[in-house]
mmCIF file of C-alpha atoms in Angstrom:
data_model
loop_
_atom_site.group_PDB
_atom_site.id
_atom_site.type_symbol
_atom_site.label_atom_id
_atom_site.label_comp_id
_atom_site.label_asym_id
_atom_site.label_seq_id
_atom_site.Cartn_x
_atom_site.Cartn_y
_atom_site.Cartn_z
ATOM 1 C CA UNK H 616 15.086 13.264 -26.431
ATOM 2 C CA UNK H 617 17.883 15.174 -28.077
ATOM 3 C CA UNK H 618 16.278 14.727 -31.524
ATOM 4 C CA UNK H 619 13.377 12.976 -33.238
ATOM 5 C CA UNK H 620 15.490 10.009 -34.318
ATOM 6 C CA UNK H 621 16.606 9.351 -30.750
ATOM 7 C CA UNK H 622 13.020 9.611 -29.556
ATOM 8 C CA UNK H 623 11.987 6.842 -31.930
ATOM 9 C CA UNK H 624 14.720 4.547 -30.619
ATOM 10 C CA UNK H 625 13.677 4.928 -26.994
ATOM 11 C CA UNK H 626 11.263 2.390 -25.576
ATOM 12 C CA UNK H 627 9.488 2.498 -22.231
ATOM 13 C CA UNK H 628 8.399 -0.757 -20.581
ATOM 14 C CA UNK H 629 5.527 -0.670 -18.097
ATOM 15 C CA UNK H 630 4.453 -4.224 -17.390
ATOM 16 C CA UNK H 631 2.453 -6.093 -14.789
ATOM 17 C CA UNK H 632 2.107 -9.826 -14.230
ATOM 18 C CA UNK H 633 -0.851 -10.924 -12.130
ATOM 19 C CA UNK H 634 0.075 -14.148 -10.329
ATOM 20 C CA UNK H 635 -2.911 -14.288 -7.983
ATOM 21 C CA UNK H 636 -4.867 -16.865 -9.952
ATOM 22 C CA UNK H 637 -1.940 -18.784 -11.433
ATOM 23 C CA UNK H 638 -1.618 -22.486 -10.688
ATOM 24 C CA UNK H 639 -4.547 -22.733 -8.219
ATOM 25 C CA UNK H 640 -3.874 -26.449 -7.817
ATOM 26 C CA UNK H 641 -0.502 -25.687 -6.201
ATOM 27 C CA UNK H 642 -1.461 -25.713 -2.525
ATOM 28 C CA UNK H 643 2.183 -26.296 -1.573
ATOM 29 C CA UNK H 644 5.295 -24.849 -3.170
ATOM 30 C CA UNK H 645 6.559 -28.281 -4.193
ATOM 31 C CA UNK H 646 3.501 -28.658 -6.435
ATOM 32 C CA UNK H 647 4.874 -25.886 -8.648
ATOM 33 C CA UNK H 648 7.687 -28.196 -9.735
ATOM 34 C CA UNK H 649 5.013 -30.013 -11.740
ATOM 35 C CA UNK H 650 2.273 -27.522 -12.602
ATOM 36 C CA UNK H 651 4.681 -24.669 -13.387
ATOM 37 C CA UNK H 652 7.359 -26.887 -14.947
ATOM 38 C CA UNK H 653 7.250 -25.273 -18.440
ATOM 39 C CA UNK H 654 7.958 -21.856 -16.921
ATOM 40 C CA UNK H 655 10.520 -23.000 -14.391
ATOM 41 C CA UNK H 656 12.352 -24.668 -17.285
ATOM 42 C CA UNK H 657 12.976 -21.206 -18.766
ATOM 43 C CA UNK H 658 15.183 -20.298 -15.801
ATOM 44 C CA UNK H 659 18.698 -21.472 -14.931
ATOM 45 C CA UNK H 660 18.970 -23.805 -11.916
ATOM 46 C CA UNK H 661 19.879 -21.071 -9.376
ATOM 47 C CA UNK H 662 16.777 -19.037 -10.241
ATOM 48 C CA UNK H 663 14.553 -22.099 -10.182
ATOM 49 C CA UNK H 664 15.886 -22.957 -6.748
ATOM 50 C CA UNK H 665 15.376 -19.375 -5.616
ATOM 51 C CA UNK H 666 11.705 -19.500 -6.579
ATOM 52 C CA UNK H 667 11.091 -22.887 -5.003
ATOM 53 C CA UNK H 668 12.725 -22.034 -1.676
ATOM 54 C CA UNK H 669 9.650 -20.165 -0.454
ATOM 55 C CA UNK H 670 7.307 -21.790 2.020
ATOM 56 C CA UNK H 671 4.145 -20.393 0.463
ATOM 57 C CA UNK H 672 3.216 -20.861 -3.208
ATOM 58 C CA UNK H 673 2.141 -17.199 -3.485
ATOM 59 C CA UNK H 674 5.706 -16.069 -2.742
ATOM 60 C CA UNK H 675 7.214 -18.661 -5.063
ATOM 61 C CA UNK H 676 4.953 -17.484 -7.895
ATOM 62 C CA UNK H 677 6.065 -13.888 -7.377
ATOM 63 C CA UNK H 678 9.712 -14.937 -7.543
ATOM 64 C CA UNK H 679 9.124 -16.995 -10.690
ATOM 65 C CA UNK H 680 7.263 -14.176 -12.433
ATOM 66 C CA UNK H 681 9.871 -11.604 -11.414
ATOM 67 C CA UNK H 682 12.731 -13.667 -12.842
ATOM 68 C CA UNK H 683 10.884 -14.281 -16.099
ATOM 69 C CA UNK H 684 9.783 -10.671 -16.475
ATOM 70 C CA UNK H 685 13.337 -9.345 -16.111
ATOM 71 C CA UNK H 686 14.565 -11.699 -18.815
ATOM 72 C CA UNK H 687 11.632 -10.768 -21.014
ATOM 73 C CA UNK H 688 12.581 -7.086 -20.756
ATOM 74 C CA UNK H 689 16.103 -7.855 -21.909
ATOM 75 C CA UNK H 690 14.862 -10.156 -24.672
ATOM 76 C CA UNK H 691 12.603 -7.544 -26.282
ATOM 77 C CA UNK H 692 15.107 -4.676 -26.092
ATOM 78 C CA UNK H 693 18.499 -6.240 -26.877
ATOM 79 C CA UNK H 694 19.867 -5.518 -30.344
ATOM 80 C CA UNK H 695 20.850 -7.742 -31.973
ATOM 81 C CA UNK H 696 18.334 -10.142 -30.463
ATOM 82 C CA UNK H 697 19.856 -12.478 -27.913
ATOM 83 C CA UNK H 698 19.049 -16.152 -27.492
ATOM 84 C CA UNK H 699 17.015 -16.654 -24.305
ATOM 85 C CA UNK H 700 19.764 -18.882 -22.923
ATOM 86 C CA UNK H 701 22.266 -16.006 -23.228
ATOM 87 C CA UNK H 702 20.211 -13.640 -21.080
ATOM 88 C CA UNK H 703 21.817 -13.537 -17.656
ATOM 89 C CA UNK H 704 20.813 -10.593 -15.461
ATOM 90 C CA UNK H 705 23.292 -9.729 -12.728
ATOM 91 C CA UNK H 706 23.441 -7.095 -9.994
ATOM 92 C CA UNK H 707 25.447 -3.906 -9.856
ATOM 93 C CA UNK H 708 27.557 -2.747 -6.916
ATOM 94 C CA UNK H 709 24.427 -1.569 -5.108
ATOM 95 C CA UNK H 710 22.562 -4.818 -5.658
ATOM 96 C CA UNK H 711 20.256 -3.469 -8.368
ATOM 97 C CA UNK H 712 19.364 -5.915 -11.199
ATOM 98 C CA UNK H 713 21.167 -5.087 -14.444
ATOM 99 C CA UNK H 714 22.132 -6.710 -17.722
ATOM 100 C CA UNK H 715 25.470 -5.977 -19.355
ATOM 101 C CA UNK H 716 26.078 -7.046 -22.963
ATOM 102 C CA UNK H 717 29.340 -8.525 -24.186
ATOM 103 C CA UNK H 718 30.410 -5.073 -25.382
ATOM 104 C CA UNK H 719 29.832 -3.615 -21.919
ATOM 105 C CA UNK H 720 26.612 -1.790 -22.784
ATOM 106 C CA UNK H 721 23.219 -2.182 -21.122
ATOM 107 C CA UNK H 722 20.304 -2.322 -23.590
ATOM 108 C CA UNK H 723 17.722 -1.539 -20.922
ATOM 109 C CA UNK H 724 17.529 -0.069 -17.425
ATOM 110 C CA UNK H 725 14.804 -1.773 -15.424
ATOM 111 C CA UNK H 726 13.440 -2.247 -11.937
ATOM 112 C CA UNK H 727 10.954 -4.741 -10.521
ATOM 113 C CA UNK H 728 8.577 -4.682 -7.567
ATOM 114 C CA UNK H 729 6.093 -7.210 -6.251
ATOM 115 C CA UNK H 730 3.426 -7.366 -3.578
ATOM 116 C CA UNK H 731 0.192 -9.205 -2.936
ATOM 117 C CA UNK H 732 0.214 -11.229 -6.142
ATOM 118 C CA UNK H 733 1.360 -8.554 -8.591
ATOM 119 C CA UNK H 734 4.772 -8.099 -10.204
ATOM 120 C CA UNK H 735 5.496 -4.727 -11.820
ATOM 121 C CA UNK H 736 8.416 -3.876 -14.112
ATOM 122 C CA UNK H 737 9.395 -0.389 -15.249
ATOM 123 C CA UNK H 738 12.161 -0.004 -17.799
ATOM 124 C CA UNK H 739 13.714 2.384 -20.301
ATOM 125 C CA UNK H 740 15.656 1.185 -23.353
ATOM 126 C CA UNK H 741 17.656 3.282 -25.791
ATOM 127 C CA UNK H 742 18.433 6.075 -23.361
ATOM 128 C CA UNK H 743 20.708 6.000 -20.280
ATOM 129 C CA UNK H 744 18.341 6.184 -17.316
ATOM 130 C CA UNK H 745 17.948 5.418 -13.637
ATOM 131 C CA UNK H 746 14.549 3.879 -12.917
ATOM 132 C CA UNK H 747 12.575 2.722 -9.912
ATOM 133 C CA UNK H 748 9.145 1.158 -9.424
ATOM 134 C CA UNK H 749 7.032 0.135 -6.474
ATOM 135 C CA UNK H 750 3.675 -1.603 -6.320
ATOM 136 C CA UNK H 751 1.772 -1.317 -3.062
ATOM 137 C CA UNK H 752 -1.328 -3.188 -1.940
ATOM 138 C CA UNK H 753 -3.730 -1.116 0.123
ATOM 139 C CA UNK H 754 -5.603 -4.221 1.216
ATOM 140 C CA UNK H 755 -2.873 -6.690 2.202
ATOM 141 C CA UNK H 756 -2.210 -5.069 5.589
ATOM 142 C CA UNK H 757 -5.292 -2.875 5.849
ATOM 143 C CA UNK H 758 -7.023 -4.865 8.587
ATOM 144 C CA UNK H 759 -3.929 -4.792 10.798
ATOM 145 C CA UNK H 760 -3.333 -1.101 10.148
ATOM 146 C CA UNK H 761 -6.961 -0.209 10.848
ATOM 147 C CA UNK H 762 -6.727 -1.950 14.191
ATOM 148 C CA UNK H 763 -3.507 -0.101 15.021
ATOM 149 C CA UNK H 764 -5.096 3.262 14.212
ATOM 150 C CA UNK H 765 -8.204 2.478 16.234
ATOM 151 C CA UNK H 766 -6.131 1.319 19.182
ATOM 152 C CA UNK H 767 -3.648 4.185 19.392
ATOM 153 C CA UNK H 768 -4.945 6.933 17.152
ATOM 154 C CA UNK H 769 -3.698 8.262 13.827
ATOM 155 C CA UNK H 770 -0.784 10.392 15.134
ATOM 156 C CA UNK H 771 0.611 7.449 17.102
ATOM 157 C CA UNK H 772 0.343 5.220 14.035
ATOM 158 C CA UNK H 773 2.308 7.750 11.982
ATOM 159 C CA UNK H 774 4.949 8.109 14.721
ATOM 160 C CA UNK H 775 5.973 4.471 14.243
ATOM 161 C CA UNK H 776 7.495 5.457 10.891
ATOM 162 C CA UNK H 777 9.612 8.404 12.029
ATOM 163 C CA UNK H 778 12.764 6.602 10.849
ATOM 164 C CA UNK H 779 11.403 6.508 7.281
ATOM 165 C CA UNK H 780 9.407 9.702 6.829
ATOM 166 C CA UNK H 781 10.793 13.238 7.039
ATOM 167 C CA UNK H 782 9.611 15.741 9.636
ATOM 168 C CA UNK H 783 7.546 17.502 6.975
ATOM 169 C CA UNK H 784 5.990 14.252 5.764
ATOM 170 C CA UNK H 785 5.123 13.252 9.325
ATOM 171 C CA UNK H 786 3.437 16.604 9.909
ATOM 172 C CA UNK H 787 1.560 16.348 6.614
ATOM 173 C CA UNK H 788 0.267 12.863 7.422
ATOM 174 C CA UNK H 789 -0.785 13.894 10.920
ATOM 175 C CA UNK H 790 -2.636 16.907 9.506
ATOM 176 C CA UNK H 791 -5.005 14.487 7.778
ATOM 177 C CA UNK H 792 -6.629 13.952 11.176
ATOM 178 C CA UNK H 793 -8.307 17.337 10.881
ATOM 179 C CA UNK H 794 -9.722 16.903 7.388
ATOM 180 C CA UNK H 795 -12.671 14.694 8.199
ATOM 181 C CA UNK H 796 -11.173 11.673 6.441
ATOM 182 C CA UNK H 797 -11.992 8.107 7.405
ATOM 183 C CA UNK H 798 -9.315 5.630 8.486
ATOM 184 C CA UNK H 799 -9.102 3.980 5.067
ATOM 185 C CA UNK H 800 -8.720 7.352 3.341
ATOM 186 C CA UNK H 801 -5.890 8.348 5.655
ATOM 187 C CA UNK H 802 -4.224 4.979 5.175
ATOM 188 C CA UNK H 803 -4.386 5.484 1.411
ATOM 189 C CA UNK H 804 -2.315 8.665 1.827
ATOM 190 C CA UNK H 805 0.115 6.678 3.962
ATOM 191 C CA UNK H 806 0.452 3.903 1.364
ATOM 192 C CA UNK H 807 0.845 6.476 -1.423
ATOM 193 C CA UNK H 808 3.774 8.094 0.378
ATOM 194 C CA UNK H 809 5.361 4.703 1.008
ATOM 195 C CA UNK H 810 5.035 3.868 -2.694
ATOM 196 C CA UNK H 811 6.626 7.162 -3.760
ATOM 197 C CA UNK H 812 9.492 6.755 -1.300
ATOM 198 C CA UNK H 813 10.211 3.212 -2.438
ATOM 199 C CA UNK H 814 10.157 4.090 -6.136
ATOM 200 C CA UNK H 815 12.520 7.037 -5.654
ATOM 201 C CA UNK H 816 14.953 5.160 -3.426
ATOM 202 C CA UNK H 817 14.989 2.149 -5.751
ATOM 203 C CA UNK H 818 15.757 4.497 -8.645
ATOM 204 C CA UNK H 819 18.921 5.546 -6.808
ATOM 205 C CA UNK H 820 19.909 1.907 -6.266
ATOM 206 C CA UNK H 821 19.839 2.251 -2.499
ATOM 207 C CA UNK H 822 17.384 1.025 0.125
ATOM 208 C CA UNK H 823 15.112 2.517 2.756
ATOM 209 C CA UNK H 824 18.137 2.426 5.060
ATOM 210 C CA UNK H 825 19.897 5.104 2.969
ATOM 211 C CA UNK H 826 21.523 7.647 5.273
ATOM 212 C CA UNK H 827 19.885 10.500 3.324
ATOM 213 C CA UNK H 828 16.370 9.054 3.562
ATOM 214 C CA UNK H 829 15.041 11.645 6.007
ATOM 215 C CA UNK H 830 16.270 14.453 3.739
ATOM 216 C CA UNK H 831 13.976 13.113 0.999
ATOM 217 C CA UNK H 832 10.578 14.759 1.233
ATOM 218 C CA UNK H 833 7.390 14.578 -0.795
ATOM 219 C CA UNK H 834 5.202 17.643 -0.333
ATOM 220 C CA UNK H 835 1.494 18.185 -0.929
ATOM 221 C CA UNK H 836 1.077 14.692 -2.341
ATOM 222 C CA UNK H 837 -2.219 12.883 -2.633
ATOM 223 C CA UNK H 838 -3.123 9.342 -3.641
ATOM 224 C CA UNK H 839 -4.809 8.613 -6.956
ATOM 225 C CA UNK H 840 -8.483 7.799 -6.587
ATOM 226 C CA UNK H 841 -9.201 4.075 -6.421
ATOM 227 C CA UNK H 842 -11.013 2.559 -9.373
ATOM 228 C CA UNK H 843 -14.702 2.681 -8.500
ATOM 229 C CA UNK H 844 -15.414 -0.905 -9.548
ATOM 230 C CA UNK H 845 -14.771 -3.462 -6.808
ATOM 231 C CA UNK H 846 -11.878 -5.860 -7.221
ATOM 232 C CA UNK H 847 -14.176 -8.866 -7.021
ATOM 233 C CA UNK H 848 -13.524 -11.103 -9.981
ATOM 234 C CA UNK H 849 -9.931 -9.991 -10.267
ATOM 235 C CA UNK H 850 -10.580 -6.458 -11.481
ATOM 236 C CA UNK H 851 -7.316 -4.586 -12.030
ATOM 237 C CA UNK H 852 -8.539 -1.680 -14.101
ATOM 238 C CA UNK H 853 -6.034 1.119 -14.658
ATOM 239 C CA UNK H 854 -7.149 4.230 -12.832
ATOM 240 C CA UNK H 855 -6.151 7.821 -12.132
ATOM 241 C CA UNK H 856 -2.542 8.935 -12.594
ATOM 242 C CA UNK H 857 -1.014 11.587 -10.327
ATOM 243 C CA UNK H 858 1.779 13.408 -12.153
ATOM 244 C CA UNK H 859 2.238 16.606 -10.154
ATOM 245 C CA UNK H 860 4.583 15.252 -7.486
ATOM 246 C CA UNK H 861 6.862 17.593 -5.545
ATOM 247 C CA UNK H 862 10.163 15.954 -4.585
ATOM 248 C CA UNK H 863 12.698 17.658 -2.324
ATOM 249 C CA UNK H 864 16.188 16.691 -1.151
ATOM 250 C CA UNK H 865 17.740 18.695 1.692
ATOM 251 C CA UNK H 866 15.031 21.298 1.247
ATOM 252 C CA UNK H 867 15.721 21.817 -2.468
ATOM 253 C CA UNK H 868 13.389 20.766 -5.264
ATOM 254 C CA UNK H 869 14.704 17.725 -7.142
ATOM 255 C CA UNK H 870 13.662 18.817 -10.608
ATOM 256 C CA UNK H 871 15.709 16.120 -12.337
ATOM 257 C CA UNK H 872 13.373 13.287 -11.335
ATOM 258 C CA UNK H 873 10.068 12.491 -12.994
ATOM 259 C CA UNK H 874 7.543 10.520 -10.981
ATOM 260 C CA UNK H 875 4.047 9.164 -11.478
ATOM 261 C CA UNK H 876 1.641 7.385 -9.148
ATOM 262 C CA UNK H 877 -1.222 5.342 -10.574
ATOM 263 C CA UNK H 878 -4.168 3.523 -9.047
ATOM 264 C CA UNK H 879 -4.746 -0.038 -10.134
ATOM 265 C CA UNK H 880 -8.152 -1.412 -9.314
ATOM 266 C CA UNK H 881 -9.544 -0.544 -5.898
ATOM 267 C CA UNK H 882 -6.648 -1.925 -3.920
ATOM 268 C CA UNK H 883 -3.282 -1.235 -5.571
ATOM 269 C CA UNK H 884 -1.066 1.704 -6.497
ATOM 270 C CA UNK H 885 2.041 1.700 -8.696
ATOM 271 C CA UNK H 886 4.687 4.401 -8.477
ATOM 272 C CA UNK H 887 7.511 5.022 -10.942
ATOM 273 C CA UNK H 888 10.582 7.247 -10.818
ATOM 274 C CA UNK H 889 13.023 8.032 -13.621
ATOM 275 C CA UNK H 890 15.937 10.359 -14.233
ATOM 276 C CA UNK H 891 18.271 10.644 -17.203
ATOM 277 C CA UNK H 892 21.725 11.736 -16.001
ATOM 278 C CA UNK H 893 23.117 12.714 -19.409
ATOM 279 C CA UNK H 894 20.272 15.117 -20.196
ATOM 280 C CA UNK H 895 17.654 15.953 -17.567
ATOM 281 C CA UNK H 896 14.968 16.867 -20.099
ATOM 282 C CA UNK H 897 14.998 13.372 -21.603
ATOM 283 C CA UNK H 898 13.160 11.950 -18.579
ATOM 284 C CA UNK H 899 10.290 14.345 -19.199
ATOM 285 C CA UNK H 900 10.165 13.483 -22.902
ATOM 286 C CA UNK H 901 9.623 9.790 -22.212
ATOM 287 C CA UNK H 902 6.252 8.424 -23.251
ATOM 288 C CA UNK H 903 4.915 7.117 -19.952
ATOM 289 C CA UNK H 904 1.574 5.522 -20.708
ATOM 290 C CA UNK H 905 -0.551 2.740 -19.306
ATOM 291 C CA UNK H 906 0.847 -0.372 -17.738
ATOM 292 C CA UNK H 907 0.471 -3.439 -19.925
ATOM 293 C CA UNK H 908 -0.521 -6.811 -18.517
ATOM 294 C CA UNK H 909 1.849 -9.578 -19.558
ATOM 295 C CA UNK H 910 1.210 -13.295 -19.083
ATOM 296 C CA UNK H 911 3.712 -16.026 -18.384
ATOM 297 C CA UNK H 912 2.496 -17.741 -21.535
ATOM 298 C CA UNK H 913 3.486 -14.715 -23.637
ATOM 299 C CA UNK H 914 6.929 -14.782 -22.071
ATOM 300 C CA UNK H 915 7.218 -18.505 -22.675
ATOM 301 C CA UNK H 916 6.277 -18.168 -26.347
ATOM 302 C CA UNK H 917 8.995 -15.591 -26.929
ATOM 303 C CA UNK H 918 11.590 -17.583 -25.027
ATOM 304 C CA UNK H 919 10.861 -20.832 -26.842
ATOM 305 C CA UNK H 920 10.814 -18.998 -30.183
ATOM 306 C CA UNK H 921 14.400 -17.865 -29.654
ATOM 307 C CA UNK H 922 16.023 -20.414 -27.340
#
């Protein structure tokens, strides 16, 4: 930060909600109206309806947790503290979730991602910042992807994504074929690149359809090692963090963006991206640490303590 006092005021949020084992009795989405009623009650009617519109309970739980986590981020960073009922996230011109106070300021910049039962939030408060996060499951589509690689070969599998990956990234992925790696190892590189791309693009507020997407290139990347312990029993241990990530736009190093890629258990990775437009160095002064697991009950306690 610009000085020690500013550094103290800055807060980084790195949160994960694990919804996989929530409300096991809800075999249909409509059951959540009863078993998840105390948590749904913390949301305004439109957000409740948004969560309950999903066919499968797993998707409804992700939506519920995402809505609550965004409000929780605003609740813990707003100064003065806002009543829970006054917290109304909106979207900016690019569709990115934001919160704007009555005075026009935003107490926190945040981004949310969810996949395969996990919801991740990355945020920065007290310092103007653009942030992006992506959580990727290496197991959710692994069986299908293995079959595709076995059927057509690794290069053909990579070719399917030529509209997303740059020429250099495509060549790098295809080069894995000559390194003696197994299918799952090569797929882990693939998922790592996807996670990095998503986090960066979400930081900008755009989508994977951005017209500059193919000019974005990650070079010499590698996935963090999976946590050695199996995920049986719900293990989500925090694992290796990859910090040396080379980002290029139009062939030039994008030195203004800080990125990290972390393994989570044996089957997940979480990528974050941050830049601080007012002072580039601030992004690299941020204290990026471990992700913290947050429960819906913790969110509920805070909300009900300041309704």
